[in-house]
Short mmCIF file of C-alpha atoms and ligand atoms in Angstrom, two decimals:
data_model
loop_
_atom_site.label_atom_id
_atom_site.label_comp_id
_atom_site.label_asym_id
_atom_site.label_seq_id
_atom_site.Cartn_x
_atom_site.Cartn_y
_atom_site.Cartn_z
CA MET A 1 0.00 0.00 0.00
CA ASN A 2 1.43 3.43 -0.89
CA GLU A 3 1.65 6.18 1.73
CA SER A 4 -1.45 8.11 0.67
CA ALA A 5 -3.54 4.92 0.54
CA TYR A 6 -2.25 4.08 4.01
CA ILE A 7 -3.24 7.54 5.30
CA LYS A 8 -6.70 7.09 3.76
CA ALA A 9 -7.02 3.69 5.47
CA LEU A 10 -5.99 5.16 8.85
CA GLU A 11 -8.34 8.12 8.46
CA SER A 12 -11.35 6.01 7.48
CA THR A 13 -10.85 3.20 10.02
CA SER A 14 -10.25 5.70 12.83
CA ARG A 15 -13.81 7.01 12.25
CA LEU A 16 -15.01 3.48 13.08
CA SER A 17 -12.84 2.96 16.15
CA GLU A 18 -13.41 6.52 17.45
CA PRO A 19 -15.93 5.74 20.26
CA ALA A 20 -13.71 2.97 21.65
CA ILE A 21 -10.49 4.97 21.58
CA ARG A 22 -12.12 8.14 22.92
CA ASN A 23 -13.48 6.16 25.87
CA ALA A 24 -10.06 4.64 26.53
CA ILE A 25 -8.57 8.17 26.49
CA LYS A 26 -11.31 9.45 28.82
CA SER A 27 -10.51 6.69 31.32
CA LEU A 28 -7.00 8.12 31.85
CA THR A 29 -6.15 10.51 34.67
CA LEU A 30 -3.78 13.18 33.33
CA PRO A 31 -3.10 16.13 35.65
CA THR A 32 -2.35 19.63 34.27
CA GLY A 33 1.04 19.80 32.58
CA SER A 34 1.34 16.03 32.04
CA ARG A 35 3.72 15.13 29.23
CA VAL A 36 2.40 12.46 26.88
CA LEU A 37 4.15 10.55 24.10
CA ASP A 38 1.88 9.20 21.33
CA VAL A 39 3.91 6.54 19.53
CA PRO A 40 3.30 5.78 16.71
CA CYS A 41 1.04 8.78 16.17
CA GLY A 42 0.00 7.82 12.61
CA THR A 43 -2.17 10.66 11.26
CA GLY A 44 -2.40 12.53 14.58
CA THR A 45 -6.06 11.68 15.20
CA GLN A 46 -5.52 10.33 18.69
CA MET A 47 -3.31 13.32 19.61
CA GLN A 48 -6.31 15.49 18.79
CA TRP A 49 -8.71 13.30 20.81
CA MET A 50 -6.23 13.26 23.72
CA LEU A 51 -6.10 17.08 23.75
CA GLU A 52 -9.88 17.36 23.51
CA ALA A 53 -10.26 15.12 26.58
CA HIS A 54 -7.25 16.52 28.48
CA PRO A 55 -6.66 20.10 27.23
CA LYS A 56 -3.93 20.93 29.75
CA ILE A 57 -1.38 18.31 28.70
CA LYS A 58 1.62 18.58 26.36
CA ILE A 59 1.83 15.85 23.73
CA THR A 60 4.62 14.62 21.45
CA GLY A 61 3.67 12.72 18.29
CA PHE A 62 6.33 10.26 17.12
CA ASP A 63 6.25 8.18 13.92
CA ILE A 64 8.71 6.68 11.47
CA ALA A 65 6.82 7.95 8.39
CA GLN A 66 7.59 11.55 7.46
CA ASP A 67 4.28 11.79 5.58
CA HIS A 68 2.36 10.82 8.69
CA ILE A 69 4.15 13.43 10.79
CA LYS A 70 3.46 16.10 8.14
CA TYR A 71 -0.21 15.07 7.98
CA SER A 72 -0.47 15.08 11.81
CA LYS A 73 1.05 18.58 12.03
CA GLU A 74 -1.49 19.88 9.51
CA LYS A 75 -4.37 18.22 11.38
CA LEU A 76 -3.33 19.64 14.76
CA THR A 77 -2.79 23.09 13.23
CA LYS A 78 -6.30 23.05 11.74
CA SER A 79 -7.75 21.99 15.08
CA GLY A 80 -6.05 24.94 16.83
CA LYS A 81 -4.14 22.66 19.20
CA ILE A 82 -0.67 22.81 17.68
CA HIS A 83 0.67 24.93 20.58
CA SER A 84 0.33 21.85 22.85
CA CYS A 85 2.18 19.55 20.42
CA LYS A 86 5.66 18.52 19.35
CA PHE A 87 6.43 16.13 16.50
CA ILE A 88 9.36 13.82 15.91
CA THR A 89 10.10 11.58 12.95
CA GLY A 90 11.97 8.55 14.24
CA ASP A 91 12.14 4.83 14.89
CA MET A 92 10.58 3.61 18.13
CA LYS A 93 13.44 1.12 18.41
CA LYS A 94 15.77 4.08 19.00
CA PHE A 95 14.12 6.69 21.21
CA GLU A 96 16.40 9.66 21.79
CA PHE A 97 14.49 11.01 24.79
CA ASP A 98 16.11 11.55 28.20
CA ASN A 99 15.29 9.21 31.07
CA ASN A 100 12.09 10.08 33.00
CA THR A 101 10.64 12.43 30.35
CA PHE A 102 6.98 11.42 30.07
CA ASP A 103 4.01 10.93 32.41
CA LEU A 104 2.29 8.68 29.87
CA VAL A 105 3.45 6.70 26.87
CA TRP A 106 0.43 5.90 24.66
CA CYS A 107 0.97 3.25 22.00
CA CYS A 108 -2.08 2.22 19.98
CA ASP A 109 -1.77 -0.42 17.26
CA GLY A 110 1.98 0.12 17.23
CA LEU A 111 3.63 -2.75 19.05
CA TRP A 112 2.47 -5.77 17.03
CA PRO A 113 5.38 -8.23 17.20
CA GLY A 114 6.29 -9.59 13.79
CA SER A 115 8.41 -9.23 10.72
CA LYS A 116 9.37 -6.02 8.94
CA GLU A 117 7.56 -7.32 5.84
CA MET A 118 4.33 -7.33 7.89
CA GLY A 119 5.00 -3.69 8.84
CA CYS A 120 5.85 -4.52 12.46
CA PRO A 121 8.54 -2.49 14.26
CA SER A 122 10.14 -5.52 15.95
CA GLU A 123 10.00 -9.32 16.21
CA GLU A 124 9.53 -8.99 19.99
CA PRO A 125 7.98 -6.25 22.16
CA TYR A 126 10.32 -6.37 25.16
CA SER A 127 13.20 -4.13 24.09
CA ILE A 128 10.86 -1.34 22.91
CA LEU A 129 8.83 -1.62 26.13
CA LYS A 130 11.96 -1.48 28.30
CA ASP A 131 13.00 1.72 26.54
CA MET A 132 9.48 3.11 27.05
CA VAL A 133 9.97 2.44 30.78
CA ARG A 134 13.31 4.30 30.69
CA ILE A 135 11.75 7.45 29.18
CA THR A 136 8.70 7.41 31.52
CA LYS A 137 8.82 9.08 34.94
CA PRO A 138 8.57 6.90 38.07
CA GLY A 139 4.84 6.70 38.84
CA GLY A 140 4.06 7.39 35.16
CA LYS A 141 2.09 5.01 32.95
CA ILE A 142 2.51 3.03 29.78
CA ALA A 143 -0.68 2.18 27.86
CA ILE A 144 -0.56 -0.15 24.90
CA LEU A 145 -3.71 -0.79 22.89
CA PHE A 146 -4.57 -3.38 20.30
CA TRP A 147 -7.51 -3.98 18.00
CA THR A 148 -8.85 -7.19 19.57
CA SER A 149 -12.07 -8.24 17.77
CA GLN A 150 -14.80 -7.32 15.33
CA LYS A 151 -18.21 -8.34 13.98
CA LEU A 152 -18.72 -6.82 10.57
CA LEU A 153 -21.13 -9.11 8.70
CA PRO A 154 -24.42 -8.95 10.67
CA GLY A 155 -26.89 -11.62 9.56
CA TYR A 156 -24.15 -13.92 8.27
CA PRO A 157 -22.62 -15.44 11.44
CA PHE A 158 -21.54 -18.71 9.79
CA LEU A 159 -20.02 -16.93 6.80
CA GLU A 160 -18.15 -14.53 9.07
CA ALA A 161 -16.96 -17.38 11.32
CA THR A 162 -15.79 -19.34 8.26
CA LEU A 163 -13.85 -16.37 6.90
CA ASN A 164 -12.39 -15.67 10.34
CA ALA A 165 -11.17 -19.24 10.56
CA THR A 166 -8.91 -18.77 7.54
CA LYS A 167 -5.23 -18.35 8.31
CA SER A 168 -4.90 -15.29 6.13
CA SER A 169 -7.54 -13.47 8.20
CA ILE A 170 -5.60 -13.85 11.43
CA MET A 171 -2.56 -11.63 11.27
CA ALA A 172 -1.31 -13.08 14.53
CA ALA A 173 -1.40 -16.59 13.02
CA ASN A 174 2.06 -15.85 11.72
CA PRO A 175 3.64 -19.28 12.34
CA HIS A 176 6.85 -17.66 13.59
CA ILE A 177 5.07 -15.99 16.49
CA SER A 178 4.94 -17.92 19.76
CA PRO A 179 1.85 -17.82 22.02
CA GLN A 180 3.79 -15.54 24.40
CA LEU A 181 4.00 -12.93 21.65
CA HIS A 182 0.25 -12.89 20.90
CA PHE A 183 -1.17 -9.44 21.77
CA MET A 184 -3.57 -10.87 24.38
CA ARG A 185 -0.46 -11.86 26.37
CA ALA A 186 0.51 -8.18 26.67
CA PRO A 187 0.04 -8.12 30.49
CA ALA A 188 3.02 -10.49 30.74
CA TRP A 189 5.06 -8.21 28.44
CA LEU A 190 4.37 -5.24 30.73
CA LEU A 191 5.34 -7.25 33.81
CA LYS A 192 8.54 -8.40 32.13
CA ALA A 193 9.38 -4.78 31.29
CA GLY A 194 9.20 -3.98 35.02
CA LEU A 195 5.77 -2.33 35.20
CA GLU A 196 3.43 -2.71 38.17
CA ASN A 197 -0.33 -2.66 38.71
CA ILE A 198 -1.11 -4.04 35.28
CA GLN A 199 -4.72 -3.54 34.21
CA THR A 200 -6.63 -4.68 31.14
CA GLN A 201 -9.78 -3.00 29.86
CA THR A 202 -11.70 -3.49 26.62
CA PHE A 203 -13.60 -0.70 24.87
CA ALA A 204 -16.20 -1.27 22.15
CA ALA A 205 -17.26 0.83 19.17
CA ASP A 206 -20.67 0.29 17.55
CA ILE A 207 -20.99 0.74 13.81
CA ASN A 208 -24.57 1.54 12.79
CA THR A 209 -26.52 2.79 9.79
CA PRO A 210 -26.79 5.35 8.35
CA LEU A 211 -23.12 5.01 7.38
CA ASN A 212 -21.38 7.98 5.76
CA ASP A 213 -18.98 7.58 2.81
CA LEU A 214 -15.84 7.65 4.98
CA GLU A 215 -17.23 4.92 7.24
CA LYS A 216 -18.06 2.81 4.17
CA VAL A 217 -14.51 3.27 2.87
CA GLY A 218 -13.23 2.19 6.31
CA LEU A 219 -15.43 -0.91 6.33
CA HIS A 220 -14.27 -1.93 2.84
CA PHE A 221 -10.68 -1.47 3.97
CA LEU A 222 -11.43 -3.81 6.91
CA PHE A 223 -13.20 -6.41 4.73
CA ASP A 224 -10.15 -6.44 2.51
CA MET A 225 -7.64 -6.50 5.36
CA PHE A 226 -9.33 -9.42 7.15
CA TRP A 227 -10.69 -11.51 4.28
CA GLY A 228 -9.24 -10.18 1.02
CA ARG A 229 -6.78 -13.08 0.80
CA SER A 230 -9.09 -15.86 2.03
CA GLU A 231 -10.46 -17.05 -1.34
CA ASN A 232 -8.34 -20.19 -1.55
CA GLU A 233 -9.20 -21.26 1.99
CA VAL A 234 -13.02 -21.35 1.65
CA SER A 235 -15.53 -23.06 -0.65
CA LYS A 236 -16.60 -21.43 -3.93
CA GLU A 237 -20.12 -20.87 -2.49
CA THR A 238 -18.78 -19.15 0.61
CA TRP A 239 -16.54 -16.89 -1.47
CA LYS A 240 -19.38 -16.01 -3.85
CA LYS A 241 -21.68 -15.08 -0.96
CA TYR A 242 -18.93 -12.95 0.60
CA LYS A 243 -18.30 -11.16 -2.71
CA ASP A 244 -22.04 -10.59 -3.24
CA ILE A 245 -22.71 -9.04 0.15
CA THR A 246 -19.66 -6.78 -0.06
CA ASN A 247 -20.35 -5.61 -3.63
CA PRO A 248 -21.86 -2.09 -3.65
CA GLY A 249 -23.60 -2.94 -6.95
CA SER A 250 -25.40 -5.98 -5.54
CA GLU A 251 -28.92 -6.03 -4.08
CA GLU A 252 -27.51 -7.96 -1.14
CA TYR A 253 -24.89 -5.28 -0.39
CA ILE A 254 -24.57 -5.45 3.37
CA LEU A 255 -23.81 -1.77 3.98
CA ASN A 256 -27.11 -0.75 2.36
CA GLN A 257 -29.23 -3.11 4.44
CA CYS A 258 -31.65 -1.53 6.87
CA GLY A 259 -30.30 -1.86 10.41
CA TYR A 260 -26.64 -2.72 9.72
CA ALA A 261 -25.01 -3.11 13.15
CA GLY A 262 -21.34 -4.01 13.44
CA LEU A 263 -18.87 -3.62 16.25
CA LEU A 264 -15.19 -3.69 17.02
CA THR A 265 -13.16 -3.72 20.20
CA TYR A 266 -9.87 -2.28 21.39
CA THR A 267 -8.15 -3.58 24.51
CA MET A 268 -5.94 -1.31 26.60
CA PHE A 269 -3.15 -2.85 28.68
CA ILE A 270 -1.76 -0.34 31.15
CA GLY A 271 0.94 -0.44 33.83
CA ILE A 272 2.74 1.92 36.20
CA VAL A 273 6.48 2.57 36.25
CA PRO A 274 7.69 1.76 39.80
CA ASN A 275 8.95 4.61 42.00
C1 SAM B 1 -1.52 1.07 12.40
S1 SAM B 1 -0.71 2.62 12.45
C2 SAM B 1 -1.23 3.19 14.04
C3 SAM B 1 -1.21 4.68 14.15
C4 SAM B 1 -1.96 5.26 15.38
N1 SAM B 1 -1.38 4.84 16.62
C5 SAM B 1 -3.41 4.87 15.32
O1 SAM B 1 -3.85 4.02 16.10
O2 SAM B 1 -4.12 5.44 14.46
C6 SAM B 1 0.96 2.15 12.64
C7 SAM B 1 1.96 3.32 12.56
O3 SAM B 1 3.24 2.83 12.99
C8 SAM B 1 4.24 3.55 12.30
N2 SAM B 1 5.48 2.80 12.46
C9 SAM B 1 5.79 1.57 11.93
N3 SAM B 1 7.03 1.18 12.34
C10 SAM B 1 7.48 2.16 13.19
C11 SAM B 1 8.70 2.34 13.93
N4 SAM B 1 9.67 1.43 13.91
N5 SAM B 1 8.84 3.48 14.66
C12 SAM B 1 7.87 4.42 14.69
N6 SAM B 1 6.71 4.31 13.99
C13 SAM B 1 6.51 3.19 13.26
C14 SAM B 1 3.66 3.65 10.89
O4 SAM B 1 4.26 4.68 10.15
C15 SAM B 1 2.18 3.93 11.19
O5 SAM B 1 1.92 5.31 11.25
#
């Protein structure tokens, strides 16, 4: 995917996850003057939501993609919140921050362990997490969030279950990844990095009709991301039904059905840096 297509995917899917992420942000306690690192900040959307919920913080957006940093700067300028922001283009495997800099490190959909080819920053999460601990103040927090589940084909539970059971739909089914590196084992990663008081909380986002164009683009991106490569793993009938209900030209097009109701969840794993 080229950079602008990637930005479009982030922008459209963030409209869908918005209620879940905003609620996760609201659940945080961030006193006046708190310094927050959003890594990777992607298109800056969550920096904006963070400042809307906690206007008296200072936030640094950090991402490896120059385009994403540029896009984030423009977004935060338009929103009038740029005075509370800093931006850094860099690799999260090599933070150049001083020890004890931040009150919160926020890392959403950024620490998937896996290969470079899959777009992951590292094969294992521990070294990045240890460095996050180094740059966080004693008593500060590290919050890592992952997309954990979805239901996107209401009315077709067997079809959706069949598609979900294909290897290509499960990113984490990468055969090189051990169970310990699956994202639902993140509490153990945080403990291993030296954090205390580990808590796990899941936030849901409902997706309901009427859907606007951006939400439809986001849903098509998700259909493609989860099931776009599943054709050879399901029967011809299953694939035909899937193609029919996701074809905007078809009478069965699922996003035009009265009462479409989908959902997705994000899980936040959070821990405190010991004093
Ligand atoms: C799925 S996006 C998540 C962005 C944002 N946190 C969100 O939830 O919208 C992943 C981001 O990680 C960035 N990224 C990938 N490898 C990175 C690395 N080694 N260091 C910093 N950023 C990285 C990509 O450029 C992309 O913006």
